[in-house]
Coordinates of C-alpha atoms and ligand atoms in Angstrom, one line a residue:
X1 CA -1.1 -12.1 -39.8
X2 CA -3.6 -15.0 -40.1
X3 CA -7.2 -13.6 -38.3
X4 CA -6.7 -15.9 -35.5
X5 CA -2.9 -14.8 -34.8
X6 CA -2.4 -11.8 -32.2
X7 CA 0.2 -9.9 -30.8
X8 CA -1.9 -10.3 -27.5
X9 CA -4.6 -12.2 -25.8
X10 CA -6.3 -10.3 -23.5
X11 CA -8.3 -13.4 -20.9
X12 CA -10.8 -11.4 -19.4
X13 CA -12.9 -8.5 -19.7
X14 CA -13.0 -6.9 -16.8
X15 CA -11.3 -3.4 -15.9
X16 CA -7.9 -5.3 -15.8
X17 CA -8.8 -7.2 -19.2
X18 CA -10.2 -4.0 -21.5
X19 CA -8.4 -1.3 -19.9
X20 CA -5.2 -3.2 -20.8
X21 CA -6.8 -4.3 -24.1
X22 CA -7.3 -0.7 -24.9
X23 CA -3.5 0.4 -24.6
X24 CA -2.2 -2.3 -25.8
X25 CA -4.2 -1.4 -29.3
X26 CA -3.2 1.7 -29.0
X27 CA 0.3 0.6 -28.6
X28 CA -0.3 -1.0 -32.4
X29 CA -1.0 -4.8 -30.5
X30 CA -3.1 -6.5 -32.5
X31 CA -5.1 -7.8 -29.6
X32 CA -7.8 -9.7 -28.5
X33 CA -10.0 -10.3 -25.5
X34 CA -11.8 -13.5 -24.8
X35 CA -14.7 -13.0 -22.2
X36 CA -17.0 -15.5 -21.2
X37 CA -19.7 -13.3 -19.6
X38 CA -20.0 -9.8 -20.4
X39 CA -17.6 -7.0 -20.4
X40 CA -17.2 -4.7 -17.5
X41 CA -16.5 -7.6 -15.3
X42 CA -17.3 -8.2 -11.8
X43 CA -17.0 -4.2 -11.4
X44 CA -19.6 -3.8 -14.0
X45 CA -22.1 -5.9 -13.8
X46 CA -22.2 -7.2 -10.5
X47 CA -20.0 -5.4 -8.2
X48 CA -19.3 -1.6 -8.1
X49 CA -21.4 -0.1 -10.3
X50 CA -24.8 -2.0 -9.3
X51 CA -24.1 -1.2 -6.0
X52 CA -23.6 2.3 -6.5
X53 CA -26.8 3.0 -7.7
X54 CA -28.4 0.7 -5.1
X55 CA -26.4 3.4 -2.5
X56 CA -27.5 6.2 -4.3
X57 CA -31.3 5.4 -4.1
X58 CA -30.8 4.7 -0.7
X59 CA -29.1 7.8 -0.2
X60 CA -31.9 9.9 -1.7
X61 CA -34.5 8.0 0.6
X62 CA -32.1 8.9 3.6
X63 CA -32.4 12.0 3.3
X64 CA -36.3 12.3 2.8
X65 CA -36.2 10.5 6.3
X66 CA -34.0 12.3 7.9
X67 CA -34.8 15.7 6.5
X68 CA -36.4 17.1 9.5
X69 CA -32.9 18.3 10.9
X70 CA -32.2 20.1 8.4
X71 CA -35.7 21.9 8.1
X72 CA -37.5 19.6 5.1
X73 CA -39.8 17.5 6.2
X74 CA -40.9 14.8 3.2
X75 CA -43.8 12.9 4.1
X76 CA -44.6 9.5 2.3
X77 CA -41.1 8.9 0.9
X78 CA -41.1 5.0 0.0
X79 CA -38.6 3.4 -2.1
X80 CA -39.7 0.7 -5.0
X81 CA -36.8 -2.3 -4.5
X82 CA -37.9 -3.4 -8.3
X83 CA -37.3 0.2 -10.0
X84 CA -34.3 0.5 -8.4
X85 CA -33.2 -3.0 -9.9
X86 CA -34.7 -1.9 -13.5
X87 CA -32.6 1.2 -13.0
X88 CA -29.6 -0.5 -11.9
X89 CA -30.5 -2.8 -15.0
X90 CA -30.1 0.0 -17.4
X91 CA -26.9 2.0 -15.6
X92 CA -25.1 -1.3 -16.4
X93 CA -26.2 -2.0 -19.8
X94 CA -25.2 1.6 -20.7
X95 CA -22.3 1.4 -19.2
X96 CA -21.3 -2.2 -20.5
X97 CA -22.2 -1.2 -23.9
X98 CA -19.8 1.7 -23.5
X99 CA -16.9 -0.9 -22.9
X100 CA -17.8 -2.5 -25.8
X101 CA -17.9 0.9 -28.0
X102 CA -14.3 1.5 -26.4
X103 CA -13.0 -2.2 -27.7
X104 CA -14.7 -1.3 -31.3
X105 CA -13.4 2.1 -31.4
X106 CA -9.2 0.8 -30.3
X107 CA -9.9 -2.0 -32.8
X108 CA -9.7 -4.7 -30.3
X109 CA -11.2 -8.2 -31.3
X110 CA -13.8 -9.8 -28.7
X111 CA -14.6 -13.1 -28.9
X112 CA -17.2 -14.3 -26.1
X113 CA -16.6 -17.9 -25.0
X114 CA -14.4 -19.1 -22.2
X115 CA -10.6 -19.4 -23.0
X116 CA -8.3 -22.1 -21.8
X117 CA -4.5 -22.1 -22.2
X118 CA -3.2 -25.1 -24.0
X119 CA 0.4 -24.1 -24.2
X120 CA 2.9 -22.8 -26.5
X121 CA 4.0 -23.0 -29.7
X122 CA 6.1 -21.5 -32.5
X123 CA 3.4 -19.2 -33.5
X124 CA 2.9 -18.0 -29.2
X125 CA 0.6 -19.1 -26.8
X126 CA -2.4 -21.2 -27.9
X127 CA -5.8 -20.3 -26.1
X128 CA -9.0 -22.5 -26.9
X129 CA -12.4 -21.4 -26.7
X130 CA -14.9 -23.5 -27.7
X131 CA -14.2 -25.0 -31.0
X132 CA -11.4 -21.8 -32.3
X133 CA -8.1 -21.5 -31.8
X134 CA -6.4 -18.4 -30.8
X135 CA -2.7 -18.3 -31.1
X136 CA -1.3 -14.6 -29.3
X137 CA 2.7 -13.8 -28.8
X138 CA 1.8 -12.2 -25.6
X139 CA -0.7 -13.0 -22.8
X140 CA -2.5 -10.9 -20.5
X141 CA -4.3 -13.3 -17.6
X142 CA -7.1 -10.9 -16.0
X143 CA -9.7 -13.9 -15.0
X144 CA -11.1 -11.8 -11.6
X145 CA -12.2 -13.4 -8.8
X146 CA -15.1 -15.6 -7.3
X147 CA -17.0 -15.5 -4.0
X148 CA -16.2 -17.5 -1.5
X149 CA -18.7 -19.4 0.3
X150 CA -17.1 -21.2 3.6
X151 CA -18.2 -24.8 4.1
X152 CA -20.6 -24.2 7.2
X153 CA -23.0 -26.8 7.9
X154 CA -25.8 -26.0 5.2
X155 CA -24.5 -23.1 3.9
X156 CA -23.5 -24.6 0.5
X157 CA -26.9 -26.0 0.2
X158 CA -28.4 -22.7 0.6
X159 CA -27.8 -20.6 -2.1
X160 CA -29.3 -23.3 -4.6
X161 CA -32.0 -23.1 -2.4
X162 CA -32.1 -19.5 -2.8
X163 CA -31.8 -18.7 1.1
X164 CA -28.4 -17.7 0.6
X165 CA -27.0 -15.3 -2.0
X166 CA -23.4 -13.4 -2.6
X167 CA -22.6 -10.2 -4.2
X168 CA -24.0 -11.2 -8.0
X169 CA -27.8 -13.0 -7.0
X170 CA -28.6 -10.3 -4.5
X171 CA -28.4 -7.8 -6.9
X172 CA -31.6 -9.1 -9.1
X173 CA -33.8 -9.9 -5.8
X174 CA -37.1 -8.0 -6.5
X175 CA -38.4 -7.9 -3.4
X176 CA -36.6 -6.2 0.0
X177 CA -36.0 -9.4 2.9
X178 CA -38.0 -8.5 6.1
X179 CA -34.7 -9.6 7.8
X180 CA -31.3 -10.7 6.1
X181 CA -28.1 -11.9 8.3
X182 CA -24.8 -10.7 6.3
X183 CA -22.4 -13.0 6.8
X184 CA -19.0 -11.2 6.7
X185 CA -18.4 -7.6 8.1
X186 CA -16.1 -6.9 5.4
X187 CA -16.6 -4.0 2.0
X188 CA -19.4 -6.0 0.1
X189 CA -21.2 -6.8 3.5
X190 CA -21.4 -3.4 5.2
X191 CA -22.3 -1.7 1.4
X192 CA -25.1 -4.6 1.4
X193 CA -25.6 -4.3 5.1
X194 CA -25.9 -0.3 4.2
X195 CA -28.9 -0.6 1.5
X196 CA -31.1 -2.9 3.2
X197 CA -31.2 -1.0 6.1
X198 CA -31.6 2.1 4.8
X199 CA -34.6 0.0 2.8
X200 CA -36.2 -1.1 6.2
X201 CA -34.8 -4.6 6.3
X202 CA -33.8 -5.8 9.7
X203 CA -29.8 -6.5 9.3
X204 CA -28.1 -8.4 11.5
X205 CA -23.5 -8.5 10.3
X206 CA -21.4 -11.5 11.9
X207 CA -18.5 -10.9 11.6
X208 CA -15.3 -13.5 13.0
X209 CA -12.9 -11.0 13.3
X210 CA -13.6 -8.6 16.7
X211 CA -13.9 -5.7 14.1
X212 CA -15.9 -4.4 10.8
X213 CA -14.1 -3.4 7.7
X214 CA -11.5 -5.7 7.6
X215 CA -8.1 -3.4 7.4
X216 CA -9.6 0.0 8.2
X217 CA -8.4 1.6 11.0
X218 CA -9.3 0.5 14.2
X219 CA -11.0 3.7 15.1
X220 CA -12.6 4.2 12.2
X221 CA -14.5 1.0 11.8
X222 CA -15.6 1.6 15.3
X223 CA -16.8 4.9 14.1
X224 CA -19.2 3.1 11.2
X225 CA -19.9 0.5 13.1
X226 CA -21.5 2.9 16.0
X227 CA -23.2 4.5 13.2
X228 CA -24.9 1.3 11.7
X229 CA -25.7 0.4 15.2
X230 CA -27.4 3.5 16.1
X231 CA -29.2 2.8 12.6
X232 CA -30.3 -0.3 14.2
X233 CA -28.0 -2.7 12.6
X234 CA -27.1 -5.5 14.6
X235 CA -23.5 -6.7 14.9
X236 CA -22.3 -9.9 16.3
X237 CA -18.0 -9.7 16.2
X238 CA -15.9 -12.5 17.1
X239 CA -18.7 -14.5 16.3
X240 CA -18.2 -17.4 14.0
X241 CA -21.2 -19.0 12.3
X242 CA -21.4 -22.9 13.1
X243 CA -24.4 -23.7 10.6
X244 CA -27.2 -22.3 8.3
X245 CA -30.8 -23.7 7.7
X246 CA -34.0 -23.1 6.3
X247 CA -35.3 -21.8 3.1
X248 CA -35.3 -18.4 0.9
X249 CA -38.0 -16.5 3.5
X250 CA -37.7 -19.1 6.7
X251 CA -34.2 -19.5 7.4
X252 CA -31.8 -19.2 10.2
X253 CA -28.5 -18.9 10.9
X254 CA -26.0 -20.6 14.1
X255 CA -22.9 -18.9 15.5
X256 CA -20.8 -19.1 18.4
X257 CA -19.7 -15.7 20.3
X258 CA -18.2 -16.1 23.4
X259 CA -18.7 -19.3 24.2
X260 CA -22.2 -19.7 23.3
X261 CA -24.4 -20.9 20.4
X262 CA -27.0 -18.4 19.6
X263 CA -29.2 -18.2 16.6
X264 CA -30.9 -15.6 14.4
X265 CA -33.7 -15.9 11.8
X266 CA -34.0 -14.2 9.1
X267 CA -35.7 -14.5 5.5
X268 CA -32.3 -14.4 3.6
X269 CA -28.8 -15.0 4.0
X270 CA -25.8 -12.8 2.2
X271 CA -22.3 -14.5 1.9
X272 CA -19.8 -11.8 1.8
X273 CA -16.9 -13.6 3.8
X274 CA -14.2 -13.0 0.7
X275 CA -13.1 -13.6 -2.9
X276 CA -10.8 -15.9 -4.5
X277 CA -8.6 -15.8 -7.6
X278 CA -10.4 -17.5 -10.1
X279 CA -7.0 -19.1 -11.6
X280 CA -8.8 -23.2 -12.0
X281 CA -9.2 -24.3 -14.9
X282 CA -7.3 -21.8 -17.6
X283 CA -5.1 -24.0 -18.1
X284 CA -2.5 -22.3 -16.4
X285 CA -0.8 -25.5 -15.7
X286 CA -0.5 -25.7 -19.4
X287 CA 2.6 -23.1 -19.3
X288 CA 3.8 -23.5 -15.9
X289 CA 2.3 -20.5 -14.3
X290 CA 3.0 -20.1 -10.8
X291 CA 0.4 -19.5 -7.9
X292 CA 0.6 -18.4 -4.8
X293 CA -1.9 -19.4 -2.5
X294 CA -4.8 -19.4 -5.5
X295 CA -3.5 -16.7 -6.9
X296 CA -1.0 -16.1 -10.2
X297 CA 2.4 -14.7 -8.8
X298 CA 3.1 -11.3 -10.3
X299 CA 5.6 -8.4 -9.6
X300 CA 5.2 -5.0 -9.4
X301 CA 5.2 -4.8 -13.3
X302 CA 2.7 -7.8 -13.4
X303 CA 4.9 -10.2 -15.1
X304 CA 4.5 -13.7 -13.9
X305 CA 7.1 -16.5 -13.5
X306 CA 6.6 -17.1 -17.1
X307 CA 8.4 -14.7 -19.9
X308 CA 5.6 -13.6 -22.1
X309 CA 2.7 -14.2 -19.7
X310 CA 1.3 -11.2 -17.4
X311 CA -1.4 -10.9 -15.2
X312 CA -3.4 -7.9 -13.3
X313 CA -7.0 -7.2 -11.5
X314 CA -7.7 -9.8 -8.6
X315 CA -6.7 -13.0 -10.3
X316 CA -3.1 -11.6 -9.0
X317 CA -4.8 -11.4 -5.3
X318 CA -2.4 -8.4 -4.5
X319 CA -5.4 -5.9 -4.0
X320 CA -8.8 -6.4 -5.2
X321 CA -10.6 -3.7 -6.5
X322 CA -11.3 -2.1 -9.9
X323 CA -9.1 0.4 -9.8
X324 CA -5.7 -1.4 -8.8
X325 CA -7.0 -3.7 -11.8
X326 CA -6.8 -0.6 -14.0
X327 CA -3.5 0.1 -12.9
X328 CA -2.0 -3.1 -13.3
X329 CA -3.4 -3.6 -16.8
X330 CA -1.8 -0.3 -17.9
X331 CA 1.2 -1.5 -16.3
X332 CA 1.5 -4.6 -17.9
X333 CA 1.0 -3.7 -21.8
X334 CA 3.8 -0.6 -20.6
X335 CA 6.3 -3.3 -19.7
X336 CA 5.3 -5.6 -23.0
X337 CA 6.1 -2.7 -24.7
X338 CA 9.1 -1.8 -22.8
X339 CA 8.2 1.4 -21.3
X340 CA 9.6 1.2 -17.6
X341 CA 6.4 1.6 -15.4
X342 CA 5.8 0.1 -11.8
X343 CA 2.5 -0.3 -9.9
X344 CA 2.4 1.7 -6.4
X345 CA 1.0 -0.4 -4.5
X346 CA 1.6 1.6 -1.4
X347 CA -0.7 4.6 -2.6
X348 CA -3.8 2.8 -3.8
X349 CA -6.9 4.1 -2.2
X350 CA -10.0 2.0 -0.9
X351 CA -12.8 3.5 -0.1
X352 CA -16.6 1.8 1.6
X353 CA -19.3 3.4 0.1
X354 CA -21.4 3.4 3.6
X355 CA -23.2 6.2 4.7
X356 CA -20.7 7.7 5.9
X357 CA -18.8 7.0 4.0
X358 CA -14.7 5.8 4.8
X359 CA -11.8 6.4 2.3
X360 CA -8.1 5.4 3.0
X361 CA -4.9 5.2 1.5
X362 CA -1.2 4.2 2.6
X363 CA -0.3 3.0 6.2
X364 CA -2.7 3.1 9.1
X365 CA -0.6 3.3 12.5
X366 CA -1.2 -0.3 13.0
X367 CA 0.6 -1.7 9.8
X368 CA 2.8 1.4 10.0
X369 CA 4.0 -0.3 13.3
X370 CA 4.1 -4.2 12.0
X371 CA 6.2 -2.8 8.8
X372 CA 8.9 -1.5 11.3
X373 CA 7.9 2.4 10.0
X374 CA 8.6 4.8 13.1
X375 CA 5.2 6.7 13.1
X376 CA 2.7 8.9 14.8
X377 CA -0.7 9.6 13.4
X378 CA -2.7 12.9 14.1
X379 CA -6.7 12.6 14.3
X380 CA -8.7 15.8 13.6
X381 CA -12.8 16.1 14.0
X382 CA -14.4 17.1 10.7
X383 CA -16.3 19.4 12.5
X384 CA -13.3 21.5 11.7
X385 CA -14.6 21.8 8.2
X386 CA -17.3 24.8 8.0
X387 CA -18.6 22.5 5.5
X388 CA -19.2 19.7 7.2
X389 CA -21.1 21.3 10.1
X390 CA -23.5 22.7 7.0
X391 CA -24.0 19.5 6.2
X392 CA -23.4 17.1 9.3
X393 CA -26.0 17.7 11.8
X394 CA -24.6 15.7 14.9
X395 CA -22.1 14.1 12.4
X396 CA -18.3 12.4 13.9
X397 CA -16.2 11.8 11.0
X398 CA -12.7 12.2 11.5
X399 CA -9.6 12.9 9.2
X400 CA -6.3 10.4 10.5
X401 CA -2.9 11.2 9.1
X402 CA -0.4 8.8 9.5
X403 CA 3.5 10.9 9.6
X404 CA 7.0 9.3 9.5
X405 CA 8.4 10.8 13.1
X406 CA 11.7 11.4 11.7
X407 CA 11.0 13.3 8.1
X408 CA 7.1 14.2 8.7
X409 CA 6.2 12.2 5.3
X410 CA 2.4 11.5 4.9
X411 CA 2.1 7.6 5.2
X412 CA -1.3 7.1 5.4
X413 CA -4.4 9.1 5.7
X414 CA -7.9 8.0 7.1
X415 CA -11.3 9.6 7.0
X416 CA -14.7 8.6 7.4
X417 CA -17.7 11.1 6.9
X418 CA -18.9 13.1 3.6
X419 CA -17.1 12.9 0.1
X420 CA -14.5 11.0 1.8
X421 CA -14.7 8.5 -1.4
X422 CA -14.2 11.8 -3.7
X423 CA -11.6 13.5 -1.1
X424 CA -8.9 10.4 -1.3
X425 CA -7.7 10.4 -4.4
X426 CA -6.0 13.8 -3.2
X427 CA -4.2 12.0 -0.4
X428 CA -3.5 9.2 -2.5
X429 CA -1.4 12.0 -4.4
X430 CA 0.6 13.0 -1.3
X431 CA 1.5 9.4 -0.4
X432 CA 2.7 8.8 -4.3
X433 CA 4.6 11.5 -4.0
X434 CA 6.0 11.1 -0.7
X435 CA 4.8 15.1 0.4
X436 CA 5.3 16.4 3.6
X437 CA 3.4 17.9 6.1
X438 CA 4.9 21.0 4.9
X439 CA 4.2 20.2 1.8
X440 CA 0.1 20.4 1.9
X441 CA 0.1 23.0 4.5
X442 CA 1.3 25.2 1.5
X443 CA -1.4 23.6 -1.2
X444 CA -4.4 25.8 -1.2
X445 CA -7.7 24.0 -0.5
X446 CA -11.1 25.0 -1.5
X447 CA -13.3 26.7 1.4
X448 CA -15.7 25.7 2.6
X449 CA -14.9 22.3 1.5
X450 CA -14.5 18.7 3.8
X451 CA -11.4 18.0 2.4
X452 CA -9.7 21.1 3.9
X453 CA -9.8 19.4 6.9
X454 CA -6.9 17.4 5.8
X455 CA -5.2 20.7 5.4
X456 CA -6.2 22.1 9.1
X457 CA -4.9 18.2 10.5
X458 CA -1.1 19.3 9.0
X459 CA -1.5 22.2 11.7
X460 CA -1.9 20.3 14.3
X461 CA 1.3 18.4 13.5
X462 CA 4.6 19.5 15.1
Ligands
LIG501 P1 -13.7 -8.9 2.6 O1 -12.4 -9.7 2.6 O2 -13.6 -7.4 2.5 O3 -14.4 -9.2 4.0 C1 -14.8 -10.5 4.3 C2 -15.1 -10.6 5.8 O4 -15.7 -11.8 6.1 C3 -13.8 -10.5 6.7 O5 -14.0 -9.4 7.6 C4 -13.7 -11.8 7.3 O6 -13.2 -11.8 8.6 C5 -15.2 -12.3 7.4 N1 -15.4 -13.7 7.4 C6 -14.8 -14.6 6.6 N2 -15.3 -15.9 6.9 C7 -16.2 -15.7 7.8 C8 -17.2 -16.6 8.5 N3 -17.2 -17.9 8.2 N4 -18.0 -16.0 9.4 C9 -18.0 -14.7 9.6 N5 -17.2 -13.8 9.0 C10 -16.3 -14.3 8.1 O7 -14.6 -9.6 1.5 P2 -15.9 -9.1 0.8 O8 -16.6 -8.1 1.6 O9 -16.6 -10.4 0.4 O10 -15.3 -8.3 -0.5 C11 -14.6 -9.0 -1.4 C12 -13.7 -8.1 -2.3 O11 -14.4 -7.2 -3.0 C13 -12.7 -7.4 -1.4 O12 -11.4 -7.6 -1.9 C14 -13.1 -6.0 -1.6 O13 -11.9 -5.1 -1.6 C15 -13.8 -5.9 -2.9 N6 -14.9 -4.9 -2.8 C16 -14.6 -3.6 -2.8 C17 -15.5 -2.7 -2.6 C18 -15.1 -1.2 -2.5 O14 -13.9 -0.9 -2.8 N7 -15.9 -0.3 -2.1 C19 -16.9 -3.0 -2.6 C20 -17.2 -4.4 -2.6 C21 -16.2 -5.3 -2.8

């Protein structure tokens, strides 16, 4: 096979892109990924990872603050915005170097450049980066996503300006904004909204829709957002911003809520009001790809309306976040091998690494109801966990299961307070595999643990 011939073309790096890229080698593919940034994707480098460590730190100054209620006082605990960067700087290069160790190691090719679809030949589909050809019998689209930035009135003009910033600039900011407005209550907002508070910057969310969190149960966003309140965050809901001004350190921000224009300064402005499919200009048109409002239609093996073509991770818009991007890649070099495989996309945790923090999975009462599911869910206080009590001075999580009236199936379940992010993928497990309340209440949990709490809720179910 000539060097530039492959059994697949991998566009993409991300976790959809070298996940896939990694099976598919594995599978005997020869197989290539083209990346135009670095790999590890958004995830990587400026999404999951560097957040996580951004929490973390936070975390550990948290609990120097607050350590009086639990009997250790810590005087003088300050946090240093720029080590935290530097160390955030070094989690991802280890961890990005890692992915690149795992291509070398499956004997994938990378080839950094941007790729662009040109069509298709005898020999497969031609890609073009730069000034090489690639020709690959299979494709594998996994371009990610892109912020969105909403045209308000200044907005646009701001981020060049360096007042406003999304998801990737705030991440290198040295120095911790006496005041930042977050526009967009949504996962990346409340995370960000999270660290600078915690930090000791004044935060003030506006958010359009009446509630945080975007599809998280109603009672549990109102649970967070009580929490952040109490922390001395500031939330304006229903409120929708009307224009932005200023510069990086003097700006301010317009919105309308209830009827009324008010205004809040602040010295910098985060955009966190969504992502988009980054499907423009890969040259999808090229091979007659179809889209769906921005984003590549796919099926629940990933194929796309084109024989040959897949695609998985956000560019498919179905749900964003690294790990359904995993899944789909996984799924996709299964089916370009034949193997029958299916993404769940029911069971598919999300979790908001606030502090609390809220993990989910499956049906919430609400979408239970607009699905046409007959449903009841059963809410149980955390403070039914020994564990949690140790641990939780004054704390309200809450566990939420979500039943089918008729066969007592687990549809959903809800939680918000500790190791909720680590206590999911356990529910995630009974809604795959449709269990019943019967089911758990015979699976032995640890004690004292948080997540036996889920197990006590399946008591309280008739
Ligand atoms: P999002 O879709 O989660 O939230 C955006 C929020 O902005 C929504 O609540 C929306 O109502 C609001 N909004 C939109 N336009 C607005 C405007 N003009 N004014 C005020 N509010 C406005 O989007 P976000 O937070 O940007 O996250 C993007 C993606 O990244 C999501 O798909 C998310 O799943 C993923 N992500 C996941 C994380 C996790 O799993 N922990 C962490 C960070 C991101």
């Amino acid at each position: 096979m000539a060097d530039n011939k492959f059994d697949l073309i991998v566009l993409g790096g991300g976790p959809a892109g070298y996940n896939a890229a990694e099976r598919a080698a594995h599978e005997g593919m020869k197989t290539l990924v083209i990346e135009e940034r670095e790999l590890g994707g958004v995830c990587l480098n400026e999404g999951c990872i560097p957040t996580k460590t951004f929490l973390y730190s936070a975390k550990i100054l948290d609990y120097a603050h607050h350590g009086d209620k639990y009997g250790v006082t810590v005087t003088g605990a300050s946090l240093d915005h720029s080590k935290v960067v530097d160390r955030k700087n070094k989690v991802v290069k280890t961890l990005v170097s890692g992915v690149g160790a795992k291509m070398k190691g499956a004997g994938v090719t990378v080839h950094r450049g941007t790729g662009v679809i040109k069509g298709k030949s005898a020999d497969g589909f031609t890609v073009v980066s730069g000034d090489e050809t690639f020709t690959g019998s299979k494709l594998l689209i996994c371009t990610g996503s892109e912020a969105v930035v909403p045209p308000v009135t200044g907005l646009r003009e701001a981020v060049p300006e360096g007042l406003a910033v999304t998801n990737r600039e705030i991440l290198d900011i040295r120095e911790i904004p006496k005041s930042i407005v977050v526009i967009g209550g949504g996962v990346i907002g409340l995370e960000m909204a999270s660290y600078f508070n915690s930090v000791g910057s004044i935060v003030t969310v506006i958010e359009m829709l009446d509630k945080i969190a975007g599809p998280t149960d109603a009672e549990i966003s109102k649970i967070l957002q009580n929490n952040y309140a109490k922390r001395g965050v500031e939330f304006k809901l229903g409120a929708k911003v009307t224009a932005v001004s200023g510069r990086k350190g003097k700006g301010s921000v317009s919105y309308e809520m209830g009827g009324k224009t008010e205004k809040v300064d602040c010295d910098l402005i985060l955009v966190s009001t969504g992502r988009r499919a980054r499907t423009a200009n890969i040259g999808l048109e090229s091979v007659g790809v179809l889209t769906e409002r921005g984003a590549i239609k796919t099926d629940e093996r990933c194929r796309t309306s084109v024989p040959g073509i897949w695609a998985a991770g956000d560019v498919n818009g179905r749900i964003m976040l690294a790990h359904t991007a995993y899944r789909e890649g996984e799924v996709a070099v299964a089916d370009m091998v034949g193997k029958a495989d299916r993404v769940d996309y029911r069971s598919i945790p999300s979790v908001i690494y606030t502090n609390p923090e809220v993990g989910s999975v499956g049906e919430t009462l609400d979408s239970a109801k607009r699905a046409g599911i007959d449903a009841e869910e059963h809410t149980l206080a955390l403070r039914y966990s020994g564990r949690y009590v140790a641990e939780n001075e004054g704390g309200d999580g809450i566990v939420k299961i979500v039943v089918g009236k008729a066969h007592k199936n687990i549809l959903g379940v809800h939680m918000i307070g500790s190791y909720a992010s680590e206590i999911i993928y356990g529910a995630a497990a009974m809604v795959a595999r449709e269990m019943r309340v019967d089911d758990v209440r015979r699976l032995v949990f640890p004690h004292p643990s948080v997540c036996e709490a889920i197990r006590e809720a399946m008591f309280s179910i008739n």
